[in-house]
Short mmCIF file of C-alpha atoms and ligand atoms in Angstrom, two decimals:
data_model
loop_
_atom_site.label_atom_id
_atom_site.label_comp_id
_atom_site.label_asym_id
_atom_site.label_seq_id
_atom_site.Cartn_x
_atom_site.Cartn_y
_atom_site.Cartn_z
CA MET B 21 40.74 47.03 106.78
CA PRO B 22 41.60 49.52 103.99
CA GLN B 23 45.28 50.23 103.68
CA ASN B 24 46.36 53.74 104.61
CA ARG B 25 46.89 55.60 101.33
CA PHE B 26 49.96 57.38 102.74
CA ALA B 27 51.70 54.46 104.49
CA ASP B 28 54.86 54.55 102.30
CA VAL B 29 56.75 57.33 104.10
CA ARG B 30 60.39 57.69 103.01
CA ARG B 31 62.51 59.68 105.44
CA PHE B 32 65.72 61.53 104.58
CA GLU B 33 68.17 63.15 106.94
CA SER B 34 69.33 65.31 104.07
CA ILE B 35 68.23 65.52 100.45
CA ASP B 36 68.33 68.19 97.75
CA SER B 37 64.53 68.45 97.46
CA THR B 38 61.71 66.08 98.39
CA ASN B 39 59.76 67.38 95.37
CA ARG B 40 62.65 66.53 93.03
CA TYR B 41 62.93 63.07 94.61
CA LEU B 42 59.25 62.23 94.14
CA LEU B 43 59.14 63.60 90.59
CA ASP B 44 61.98 61.21 89.73
CA GLU B 45 60.17 58.36 91.52
CA ALA B 46 56.97 59.22 89.62
CA ARG B 47 58.87 59.11 86.32
CA ALA B 48 59.98 55.59 87.25
CA GLY B 49 56.38 54.54 87.90
CA ALA B 50 55.96 55.08 91.69
CA PRO B 51 52.30 54.80 92.73
CA ASP B 52 49.93 57.31 94.27
CA GLY B 53 50.52 57.88 97.98
CA VAL B 54 54.31 57.83 98.35
CA VAL B 55 55.49 60.45 100.87
CA ALA B 56 59.00 61.90 101.22
CA VAL B 57 60.02 63.74 104.41
CA ALA B 58 63.34 65.44 105.02
CA ASP B 59 65.08 66.81 108.09
CA HIS B 60 66.99 69.10 105.78
CA GLN B 61 66.94 70.10 102.12
CA THR B 62 70.04 71.43 100.38
CA ALA B 63 68.11 72.75 97.37
CA GLY B 64 64.53 73.14 98.60
CA ARG B 65 62.33 74.56 95.91
CA GLY B 66 59.85 77.38 96.41
CA ARG B 67 57.31 78.94 94.09
CA LEU B 68 58.32 81.23 91.24
CA GLY B 69 61.78 79.65 91.05
CA ARG B 70 62.69 80.70 94.58
CA THR B 71 64.53 78.50 97.10
CA TRP B 72 62.96 77.26 100.34
CA GLU B 73 65.32 77.34 103.30
CA ALA B 74 65.04 75.95 106.81
CA PRO B 75 67.69 74.88 109.33
CA PRO B 76 68.16 71.10 109.78
CA GLY B 77 65.72 69.33 112.07
CA ALA B 78 63.43 72.28 112.75
CA ASN B 79 60.57 72.29 110.27
CA LEU B 80 58.32 69.87 108.42
CA LEU B 81 59.47 69.45 104.82
CA LEU B 82 57.46 66.90 102.92
CA SER B 83 56.10 65.97 99.53
CA VAL B 84 53.35 63.60 98.51
CA LEU B 85 52.90 61.88 95.18
CA LEU B 86 49.29 61.95 94.02
CA ARG B 87 47.87 60.40 90.88
CA PRO B 88 44.30 61.69 90.99
CA ALA B 89 41.97 61.03 88.09
CA LEU B 90 41.37 64.72 87.46
CA GLU B 91 40.70 66.84 84.41
CA PRO B 92 43.53 69.33 83.78
CA ALA B 93 41.25 72.20 84.89
CA ASP B 94 40.76 70.60 88.32
CA ARG B 95 44.36 69.58 89.05
CA HIS B 96 45.01 72.75 91.09
CA LEU B 97 42.68 71.25 93.73
CA ALA B 98 45.42 68.75 94.64
CA THR B 99 47.30 71.69 96.16
CA THR B 100 44.14 72.80 97.95
CA ALA B 101 43.75 69.29 99.42
CA VAL B 102 47.26 69.41 100.88
CA ALA B 103 46.91 72.98 102.17
CA LEU B 104 43.59 72.09 103.84
CA ALA B 105 45.05 68.91 105.37
CA ALA B 106 47.89 70.98 106.82
CA ALA B 107 45.37 73.52 108.19
CA ASP B 108 43.35 70.63 109.71
CA ALA B 109 46.47 69.19 111.39
CA ILE B 110 47.56 72.59 112.71
CA ALA B 111 44.07 73.22 114.11
CA ALA B 112 44.25 69.85 115.89
CA LEU B 113 47.39 71.06 117.71
CA GLY B 114 45.17 73.47 119.61
CA LEU B 115 45.79 76.28 117.12
CA ALA B 116 42.30 76.27 115.59
CA GLY B 117 41.59 79.66 114.07
CA ALA B 118 45.23 80.76 114.32
CA VAL B 119 46.07 79.82 110.74
CA GLY B 120 44.16 80.34 107.50
CA ILE B 121 44.86 79.97 103.81
CA LYS B 122 45.82 82.92 101.65
CA TRP B 123 44.46 82.01 98.24
CA PRO B 124 45.51 79.87 96.53
CA ASN B 125 47.57 77.96 99.07
CA ASP B 126 49.88 79.81 101.49
CA LEU B 127 49.13 79.11 105.13
CA VAL B 128 49.23 82.38 107.09
CA ASP B 129 48.52 83.59 110.61
CA GLY B 130 46.06 86.34 111.56
CA SER B 131 48.62 89.02 110.67
CA GLY B 132 49.28 87.51 107.25
CA ARG B 133 52.67 86.10 108.24
CA LYS B 134 53.51 82.94 106.31
CA VAL B 135 53.38 79.67 108.26
CA ALA B 136 53.70 77.31 105.30
CA GLY B 137 54.10 77.28 101.54
CA VAL B 138 52.90 74.71 99.05
CA LEU B 139 54.50 73.90 95.70
CA ALA B 140 52.88 71.51 93.21
CA GLU B 141 54.95 70.15 90.36
CA THR B 142 53.91 67.84 87.59
CA ASP B 143 55.18 66.06 84.50
CA LEU B 144 53.18 66.83 81.41
CA VAL B 145 54.57 63.93 79.39
CA PRO B 146 54.05 60.44 80.84
CA ALA B 147 57.43 58.74 81.32
CA SER B 148 58.25 55.19 80.37
CA GLY B 149 57.44 52.97 83.33
CA SER B 150 54.36 54.99 84.24
CA GLU B 151 52.15 54.34 81.18
CA GLY B 152 48.57 53.62 82.14
CA LEU B 153 48.83 55.42 85.48
CA PRO B 154 47.06 58.76 86.00
CA ALA B 155 49.54 61.63 85.58
CA PRO B 156 51.45 62.43 88.77
CA ILE B 157 51.23 65.60 90.81
CA VAL B 158 53.91 66.07 93.44
CA VAL B 159 52.70 68.43 96.13
CA GLY B 160 55.37 69.67 98.50
CA ILE B 161 54.76 71.64 101.66
CA GLY B 162 57.19 73.35 103.98
CA ILE B 163 55.70 74.17 107.37
CA ASN B 164 57.52 76.50 109.77
CA VAL B 165 57.20 74.29 112.85
CA ASN B 166 60.01 75.17 115.27
CA TRP B 167 61.89 77.73 113.18
CA PRO B 168 61.92 80.67 113.40
CA ASP B 169 61.88 80.96 117.18
CA GLY B 170 61.34 84.69 116.84
CA ASP B 171 61.76 87.50 114.33
CA ALA B 172 65.46 87.76 115.16
CA ASP B 173 66.03 84.27 113.68
CA LEU B 174 64.88 85.45 110.26
CA PRO B 175 66.90 87.18 107.59
CA PRO B 176 65.98 90.90 107.62
CA GLU B 177 63.85 90.68 104.48
CA LEU B 178 61.59 88.02 106.07
CA ARG B 179 61.07 89.72 109.45
CA GLY B 180 57.37 90.26 110.03
CA GLN B 181 56.66 88.13 106.95
CA ALA B 182 57.07 84.61 108.38
CA VAL B 183 56.11 82.93 111.63
CA SER B 184 56.41 79.42 113.09
CA LEU B 185 53.92 77.22 114.90
CA ARG B 186 56.30 77.37 117.86
CA MET B 187 55.86 81.14 117.98
CA LEU B 188 52.06 80.81 117.70
CA ALA B 189 51.85 78.00 120.28
CA GLY B 190 54.32 79.58 122.70
CA GLY B 191 56.48 76.45 122.86
CA PRO B 192 58.04 73.64 120.80
CA VAL B 193 55.78 71.64 118.50
CA ASP B 194 56.19 67.90 117.76
CA ARG B 195 57.00 67.55 114.06
CA ASP B 196 56.19 63.82 113.90
CA GLY B 197 52.79 64.34 115.50
CA LEU B 198 52.08 67.08 112.98
CA LEU B 199 53.17 64.81 110.11
CA ASP B 200 50.86 62.02 111.33
CA GLY B 201 47.98 64.48 111.69
CA LEU B 202 48.58 65.90 108.22
CA LEU B 203 48.68 62.49 106.51
CA ALA B 204 45.56 61.36 108.39
CA ALA B 205 43.75 64.53 107.33
CA LEU B 206 44.98 64.19 103.76
CA ALA B 207 43.43 60.75 103.19
CA PRO B 208 39.80 61.97 103.04
CA ARG B 209 40.80 65.19 101.30
CA ALA B 210 42.69 63.30 98.57
CA ALA B 211 39.67 60.99 98.20
CA ASP B 212 37.53 64.11 97.67
CA LEU B 213 39.57 64.94 94.57
CA GLY B 214 37.99 62.01 92.74
CA LEU B 215 34.33 63.03 93.24
CA PRO B 216 32.39 66.07 91.99
CA ALA B 217 30.83 66.53 95.45
CA GLY B 218 34.25 66.07 97.04
CA ARG B 219 35.80 68.73 94.84
CA GLN B 220 33.00 71.09 95.78
CA ARG B 221 33.64 70.29 99.46
CA LEU B 222 37.32 71.20 99.02
CA SER B 223 36.32 74.55 97.52
CA LEU B 224 33.80 75.24 100.30
CA ASP B 225 36.30 74.29 103.00
CA LEU B 226 38.86 76.56 101.34
CA LEU B 227 36.31 79.38 101.41
CA ALA B 228 35.75 78.80 105.14
CA VAL B 229 39.42 79.36 106.03
CA CYS B 230 40.48 81.70 103.22
CA THR B 231 42.00 84.90 104.61
CA THR B 232 41.90 86.58 101.19
CA ILE B 233 38.09 86.90 101.17
CA GLY B 234 36.92 90.38 102.09
CA THR B 235 40.27 91.96 101.34
CA ARG B 236 41.29 94.28 98.55
CA VAL B 237 43.69 92.53 96.24
CA ARG B 238 45.89 93.21 93.29
CA VAL B 239 46.02 90.30 90.90
CA ASP B 240 49.12 90.13 88.76
CA LEU B 241 48.54 88.13 85.62
CA ALA B 242 51.07 87.28 82.95
CA ASP B 243 49.61 90.03 80.73
CA GLY B 244 48.83 92.79 83.23
CA SER B 245 47.23 93.35 86.61
CA PHE B 246 43.96 94.56 88.10
CA GLN B 247 42.63 95.43 91.54
CA GLY B 248 39.40 94.53 93.25
CA SER B 249 37.76 92.99 96.29
CA ALA B 250 38.02 89.25 96.85
CA THR B 251 34.42 88.17 97.36
CA GLY B 252 34.45 84.37 97.26
CA ILE B 253 35.70 81.06 95.95
CA SER B 254 33.89 79.41 93.04
CA PRO B 255 32.78 75.74 93.27
CA GLU B 256 35.86 74.98 91.15
CA GLY B 257 38.18 76.57 93.73
CA HIS B 258 38.85 79.77 91.76
CA LEU B 259 39.05 83.19 93.42
CA LEU B 260 36.18 85.60 92.69
CA VAL B 261 37.24 89.23 92.55
CA ALA B 262 34.80 92.14 92.15
CA SER B 263 36.43 94.79 90.04
CA ASP B 264 34.81 97.77 88.26
CA GLY B 265 31.30 96.36 88.72
CA VAL B 266 32.05 92.88 87.39
CA THR B 267 33.09 89.72 89.14
CA ARG B 268 36.21 88.23 87.64
CA THR B 269 37.21 84.61 88.13
CA VAL B 270 40.88 84.21 88.89
CA VAL B 271 42.38 80.84 88.06
CA ALA B 272 45.36 79.80 90.17
CA GLY B 273 47.54 78.94 87.20
CA ASP B 274 47.14 82.43 85.71
CA VAL B 275 48.07 84.34 88.80
CA VAL B 276 51.52 85.63 89.38
CA HIS B 277 50.56 87.16 92.70
CA VAL B 278 47.58 88.13 94.81
CA ARG B 279 48.50 90.73 97.38
CA PRO B 280 46.80 93.42 99.42
CA GLY B 281 45.80 96.15 96.99
CA SER B 282 47.28 99.58 97.53
C1 LIG Q 5 56.49 78.42 98.48
O1 LIG Q 5 57.35 79.02 97.84
O2 LIG Q 5 55.67 79.02 99.17
C2 LIG Q 5 56.41 76.91 98.40
C3 LIG Q 5 57.47 76.26 99.24
C4 LIG Q 5 57.40 74.75 99.21
C5 LIG Q 5 58.53 74.13 100.00
C6 LIG Q 5 58.39 72.64 100.15
S1 LIG Q 5 59.50 71.99 101.35
C7 LIG Q 5 59.15 70.37 100.85
C8 LIG Q 5 58.99 70.38 99.34
N1 LIG Q 5 60.26 70.15 98.68
C9 LIG Q 5 60.70 71.22 98.01
O3 LIG Q 5 61.77 71.30 97.38
N2 LIG Q 5 59.81 72.22 98.14
C10 LIG Q 5 58.64 71.81 98.90
#
């Protein structure tokens, strides 16, 4: 029987950041498939240098260490694999259709409120102890499972911007069941990273649940911004935006922000 790729699950009552932990483990030569899960993070990391906060014991805070044999241009699909696995697991809770993916990888509800965020971090220089292994990607995801319980739980600036599975389901959600579902869904999705047809499947599956398609967006790049209509996802997982009569391909790494255009 094949061994479950994500069987090495390391649990922490409290840790600074599961992403930080797995990056350090990767530097020391940890293999593909290690998972870190925390009840609480004291220095949870979000995208764009932000922090990621959640009260102890309420939400799912986890990171996975992947070492996919991927060209640099395809490495962003590791984040897609984790976002899709989370969407699969949430759908299996009876919430199918309630949550989609805002390109490239935020999980949002039908009103665009954020359910989960994904942060991929990587080491560009192979560390001693990990020579010969494919370069690591640590993909962390924070899923709002049982917090907030309502808008009043949120700091004012997040009201109407974030939502939990508990709010969507109308009752408490089992974090361990969700973790098991996510890791089970991630195994085939991570395997897809290694195959051209698999990578295309990831892009197609992203297209199927992507809430950005059909909306007007403003894309903020490092050197300026433009507006257009999001029309699709390329086979490589990039966002296609029609703007001034041409279709522009937006690569995740270049984007500072995609938001509803004004
Ligand atoms: C975002 O800003 O949308 C991404 C948030 C990612 C948070 C998760 S929680 C588990 C993992 N460990 C971290 O320090 N961050 C990620």
